Coordinates of C-alpha atoms in Angstrom, one line a residue:
M233 CA 118.3 91.7 187.3
G234 CA 121.0 93.4 185.7
I235 CA 121.9 94.2 182.1
D236 CA 124.0 91.1 181.7
E237 CA 121.2 89.0 183.5
A238 CA 118.8 90.5 181.1
V239 CA 120.6 89.3 178.1
F240 CA 121.5 85.9 179.9
F241 CA 117.6 85.3 179.8
Y242 CA 117.2 86.2 176.2
E243 CA 120.1 84.0 174.8
H244 CA 120.2 81.3 177.3
W245 CA 117.3 80.9 179.4
S246 CA 114.7 81.1 176.4
N247 CA 117.3 80.1 173.8
S248 CA 115.8 83.0 171.6
E249 CA 117.7 83.8 168.3
I250 CA 118.7 86.7 166.3
I251 CA 119.1 86.6 162.6
F252 CA 120.8 89.7 160.9
H253 CA 119.9 90.7 157.4
C254 CA 122.6 92.7 155.9
K255 CA 125.6 92.7 153.6
Q256 CA 128.8 90.9 154.9
S257 CA 130.8 94.0 154.5
D258 CA 128.3 96.1 156.9
Y259 CA 128.4 93.6 159.2
E260 CA 132.2 93.7 159.6
A261 CA 132.3 97.7 159.8
L262 CA 129.8 97.6 162.4
K263 CA 132.3 95.8 164.9
H264 CA 134.8 98.9 164.5
E265 CA 132.3 101.7 163.8
K266 CA 130.6 104.6 165.6
V267 CA 126.9 104.8 164.2
F268 CA 123.8 106.7 164.6
V269 CA 121.1 103.8 164.4
I270 CA 117.7 104.8 163.8
T271 CA 115.2 101.9 164.2
N272 CA 111.5 101.1 164.6
H273 CA 109.9 100.3 167.9
S274 CA 107.0 97.7 167.8
H275 CA 107.5 95.5 170.8
D276 CA 107.9 95.8 174.6
I277 CA 110.9 93.7 174.3
D278 CA 112.7 96.0 171.6
I279 CA 115.1 97.6 174.2
L280 CA 116.2 94.3 175.6
L281 CA 116.9 93.1 172.0
W282 CA 119.0 96.0 171.4
M283 CA 120.9 95.1 174.6
V284 CA 121.7 91.7 173.2
I285 CA 122.6 93.2 169.9
M286 CA 125.2 95.5 171.4
N287 CA 126.6 92.8 173.5
H288 CA 127.3 90.9 170.2
F289 CA 129.3 93.6 168.7
Q290 CA 130.8 94.3 172.1
K291 CA 129.3 97.8 172.5
L292 CA 127.2 97.1 175.6
G293 CA 128.3 99.7 178.2
N294 CA 129.5 101.9 175.3
D295 CA 126.2 102.9 174.0
I296 CA 123.5 105.6 174.5
C297 CA 119.9 105.2 174.1
Y298 CA 116.9 107.4 174.7
A299 CA 114.1 107.0 177.3
K300 CA 111.6 108.9 178.8
D301 CA 112.7 110.5 182.4
F302 CA 110.2 108.3 184.5
V303 CA 111.9 105.2 183.7
K304 CA 114.7 105.7 186.2
H305 CA 112.1 104.6 188.7
I306 CA 111.8 101.4 187.2
P307 CA 114.0 98.8 189.0
F308 CA 117.1 97.5 187.7
I309 CA 116.9 98.3 184.1
G310 CA 115.6 101.8 184.9
W311 CA 118.4 102.3 187.3
H312 CA 120.9 101.0 184.6
I313 CA 119.8 103.7 182.4
Y314 CA 119.9 106.2 184.9
L315 CA 123.6 105.5 186.1
S316 CA 125.0 104.8 182.5
Q317 CA 123.7 108.3 181.7
H318 CA 121.6 107.3 179.0
I319 CA 119.6 110.5 177.6
R320 CA 116.5 110.8 179.6
L321 CA 113.7 113.0 177.8
K322 CA 111.3 114.9 179.9
L323 CA 109.3 115.6 176.6
C324 CA 110.1 119.5 176.7
Y325 CA 111.9 120.4 173.5
E326 CA 114.0 123.2 175.1
E327 CA 115.0 121.1 178.1
D328 CA 115.5 117.8 175.9
K329 CA 117.6 119.8 173.3
N330 CA 120.1 121.0 176.0
T331 CA 120.2 117.5 177.6
I332 CA 120.9 115.9 174.1
E333 CA 123.4 118.5 173.2
T334 CA 125.4 118.3 176.3
R335 CA 125.4 114.5 176.5
F336 CA 126.8 114.3 172.6
R337 CA 129.6 117.1 173.7
D338 CA 130.6 114.4 176.4
I339 CA 131.1 111.8 173.6
A340 CA 134.0 113.9 172.1
A341 CA 136.1 113.3 175.2
N342 CA 135.5 109.6 174.8
A343 CA 137.8 108.0 172.3
S344 CA 135.7 104.6 172.1
D345 CA 133.5 104.0 169.3
V346 CA 129.8 104.8 171.0
W347 CA 126.6 103.6 169.4
V348 CA 123.8 106.0 169.6
V349 CA 120.1 104.2 169.3
F350 CA 117.3 106.1 168.4
M351 CA 113.5 105.3 168.2
P352 CA 111.7 108.2 166.5
E353 CA 108.4 106.8 166.8
G354 CA 108.7 107.3 170.5
P355 CA 106.4 105.0 172.4
R356 CA 106.1 101.4 170.8
L357 CA 103.4 100.6 168.2
T358 CA 99.8 99.8 169.5
K359 CA 96.4 99.5 167.7
E360 CA 95.1 102.7 169.5
R361 CA 98.4 104.8 168.5
H362 CA 98.4 103.2 164.9
A363 CA 94.8 104.6 164.4
E364 CA 95.9 108.0 165.8
S365 CA 99.1 108.0 163.4
I366 CA 96.8 107.1 160.3
K367 CA 94.6 109.9 161.2
F368 CA 97.4 112.6 161.8
A369 CA 99.0 111.5 158.3
L370 CA 95.7 111.8 156.6
D371 CA 94.8 115.0 157.9
R372 CA 98.1 116.4 156.6
N373 CA 97.5 114.5 152.9
L374 CA 100.5 112.1 153.8
Q375 CA 100.4 108.4 152.7
P376 CA 99.6 106.5 156.3
L377 CA 102.5 104.1 157.5
M378 CA 100.8 100.9 157.9
H379 CA 103.4 99.1 160.1
H380 CA 104.7 102.3 161.8
L381 CA 103.9 105.2 163.9
V382 CA 104.5 108.8 162.4
P383 CA 108.2 109.5 163.3
K384 CA 109.1 112.4 165.6
S385 CA 111.4 114.6 163.8
K386 CA 112.7 117.1 166.2
G387 CA 114.7 114.6 168.2
I388 CA 116.5 113.5 165.3
A389 CA 117.2 116.7 164.1
V390 CA 118.8 117.6 167.2
S391 CA 120.6 114.6 167.6
Y392 CA 121.5 114.6 164.0
E393 CA 123.3 118.0 164.1
A394 CA 125.2 117.3 167.4
L395 CA 126.5 113.9 166.4
R396 CA 127.6 115.5 162.9
Q397 CA 129.8 118.0 165.0
Q398 CA 131.3 115.1 166.9
G399 CA 132.5 113.3 163.8
Y400 CA 129.8 110.5 163.1
K401 CA 129.9 109.6 159.5
T402 CA 127.4 106.6 159.2
I403 CA 123.5 106.2 159.9
V404 CA 122.5 102.5 160.5
N405 CA 118.9 102.2 158.9
A406 CA 117.6 99.1 161.3
Q407 CA 114.5 97.5 161.2
I408 CA 113.1 94.8 163.8
A409 CA 110.7 92.0 163.1
F410 CA 109.9 88.9 164.9
D411 CA 108.6 85.5 163.4
A412 CA 105.4 85.0 165.6
K413 CA 104.1 82.1 163.5
K414 CA 106.8 79.7 164.1
F415 CA 107.8 81.0 167.2
S416 CA 106.7 82.7 170.5
Q417 CA 105.3 85.9 170.8
P418 CA 107.9 88.9 171.4
K419 CA 107.1 89.6 175.1
F420 CA 109.1 89.4 178.4
S421 CA 106.4 86.8 179.4
S422 CA 107.6 84.5 176.5
M423 CA 111.2 84.9 177.6
M424 CA 110.6 84.4 181.3
Q425 CA 108.5 81.2 180.4
C426 CA 111.4 79.9 178.3
R427 CA 109.4 80.1 175.2
K428 CA 112.0 80.6 172.3
M429 CA 111.6 83.7 170.2
Q430 CA 113.4 84.6 166.7
A431 CA 114.2 88.4 165.9
H432 CA 115.1 89.5 162.4
V433 CA 117.2 92.6 162.0
Y434 CA 117.9 94.3 159.0
F435 CA 120.9 96.5 158.8
E436 CA 121.8 99.2 156.2
R437 CA 124.8 101.5 156.5
I438 CA 124.1 104.9 154.8
P439 CA 126.4 108.1 154.5
F440 CA 125.5 110.6 157.4
D441 CA 124.7 113.4 154.9
S442 CA 122.3 111.2 152.7
I443 CA 119.6 111.7 155.5
E444 CA 117.6 114.9 155.4
P445 CA 116.9 115.6 159.1
T446 CA 113.5 117.2 158.6
F447 CA 109.9 115.7 158.9
D448 CA 109.6 115.0 155.2
G449 CA 113.1 113.2 155.2
I450 CA 112.4 111.2 158.0
Y451 CA 109.0 110.4 156.8
K452 CA 110.6 109.0 153.5
M453 CA 112.8 107.0 155.4
F454 CA 110.1 105.3 157.4
K455 CA 108.1 105.0 154.1
S456 CA 111.0 102.4 153.4
K457 CA 110.8 100.8 156.5
D458 CA 107.1 100.3 155.9
E459 CA 108.1 98.4 152.7
L460 CA 111.0 96.4 154.4
H461 CA 108.3 95.2 156.9
E462 CA 106.0 94.3 154.2
S463 CA 108.5 92.3 152.6
F464 CA 109.2 90.5 155.7
I465 CA 105.3 89.6 156.2
E466 CA 105.0 88.5 152.7
R467 CA 108.5 86.7 152.0
G468 CA 109.8 86.2 155.6
N469 CA 112.9 88.4 154.9
F470 CA 113.9 91.8 153.7
N471 CA 116.0 90.4 150.7
K472 CA 114.1 92.3 148.1
N473 CA 117.1 92.5 145.8
G474 CA 118.8 89.2 146.6
N475 CA 122.1 90.8 147.9
L476 CA 121.5 90.6 151.7
K477 CA 123.0 87.9 153.8
K478 CA 121.5 86.1 156.6
I479 CA 123.7 85.8 159.6
L480 CA 122.5 84.0 162.7
M481 CA 124.0 85.4 166.0
Q482 CA 125.8 83.1 168.2
N483 CA 125.1 83.2 171.9
H484 CA 127.9 84.2 173.9
K485 CA 129.0 81.9 176.8
S486 CA 130.6 84.8 178.4
I487 CA 127.2 86.0 179.6
L488 CA 126.4 82.4 180.8
I489 CA 129.8 82.7 182.7
N490 CA 128.8 86.0 184.1
F491 CA 125.3 84.5 185.2
I492 CA 126.7 81.5 187.1
C493 CA 129.5 83.8 188.9
W494 CA 127.0 86.2 190.2
S495 CA 124.7 83.5 191.3
A496 CA 127.3 81.9 193.3
L497 CA 128.3 85.3 194.7
W498 CA 124.8 86.0 195.9
M499 CA 124.5 82.3 197.3
V500 CA 127.8 82.9 199.3
V501 CA 126.7 86.2 200.7
T502 CA 123.1 84.8 201.5
I503 CA 124.6 81.9 203.3
V504 CA 127.5 83.7 205.2
G505 CA 125.4 86.6 205.8
G506 CA 122.5 84.7 207.4
Y507 CA 125.1 82.7 209.4
S508 CA 126.6 86.1 210.6
V509 CA 123.4 87.6 211.6
I510 CA 122.4 84.5 213.5
V511 CA 125.9 84.5 215.5
H512 CA 125.6 88.3 216.0
L513 CA 122.0 87.8 217.7
Y514 CA 123.3 85.0 219.9
Y515 CA 126.9 86.1 220.7
K516 CA 127.0 89.8 219.9
D517 CA 130.3 89.2 218.2
M518 CA 130.8 92.6 215.9
Q519 CA 134.0 90.6 214.4
N520 CA 131.5 88.8 212.3
Y521 CA 130.4 91.8 210.6
S522 CA 134.0 92.7 209.6
N523 CA 134.5 88.9 208.4
L524 CA 131.5 89.1 206.2
V525 CA 132.5 92.3 204.6
T526 CA 136.1 90.8 203.9
L527 CA 134.5 87.5 202.4
V528 CA 132.0 89.8 200.1
R529 CA 134.9 91.9 198.8
I530 CA 136.9 88.6 198.1
A531 CA 133.8 87.1 196.2
C532 CA 133.5 90.3 194.0
D533 CA 137.3 90.3 193.2
I534 CA 136.8 86.7 192.3
H535 CA 133.9 87.3 190.1
D536 CA 135.5 90.3 188.3
Y537 CA 138.7 88.9 187.4
T538 CA 136.9 85.6 186.2
Y539 CA 134.7 87.6 184.0
I540 CA 137.5 89.8 182.8
Y541 CA 139.8 87.0 181.9
L542 CA 137.1 84.8 180.4
R543 CA 135.3 87.0 178.1
P544 CA 137.9 87.4 175.6
I545 CA 138.5 83.7 175.3
L546 CA 134.7 83.0 175.0
Y547 CA 133.9 85.5 172.2

């Protein structure tokens, strides 16, 4: 399953929704801006959700995410992370620091607006990890985070400095929450079983220099995230001051068209390929292989041109 196909399963297969909570001005600015996104990580579907969001802002393929190095062995999505040159961390500070700095130097040669999405908590939130996080905070006389893990500040500090040198001026404080009372639990199994999910995503654009890239500065940021999440639990939104707008993300037909094109392509390849194998087994006619290659190339060209021309129209 490719990335576009994964987005298809969220948007069209399960008919799941994303509701943005942000100022209208921030929403419009994000379409044309390179940003450093700092977000929480509470569900196994969070990474897929960010793919859907970046596709909405037409940033899919023009983004950088962080992942542990071993994910490159996971079929499809892991291969995408490896081939797309996302940042793969080996959990060794000096080696990871060099990887991050090298990758962000490459951004300077890219004129496009790249989104960098970082989840400082590391692994997703679980009861066991949360208990360890609370113990860590209490041992250091810190007020525990009730809905997050203690953030890892070293990765942010390295990324912050590297991005600042590349001219990044905006940080996006993002918070993800799911309405699991009225809709299905945020799991891959829910999506594959056509169970509708509803994600709520808080966006706040803040100046790059307003965040102090130290443990205290990042911990303070996550304390504010805790308050946001508590607000969502109590009132069903992040709108404490009444100045945020709810924007329902519209599903994109281009993803549906892309999925149909690929499905048709593989159907043609399967039928023609199977036929060619049968012919070869019986007649030993090698010409069938060249015919198959030609047909596959034509089908790929049709798919690519269809997607390229329909995408601007359908957005």
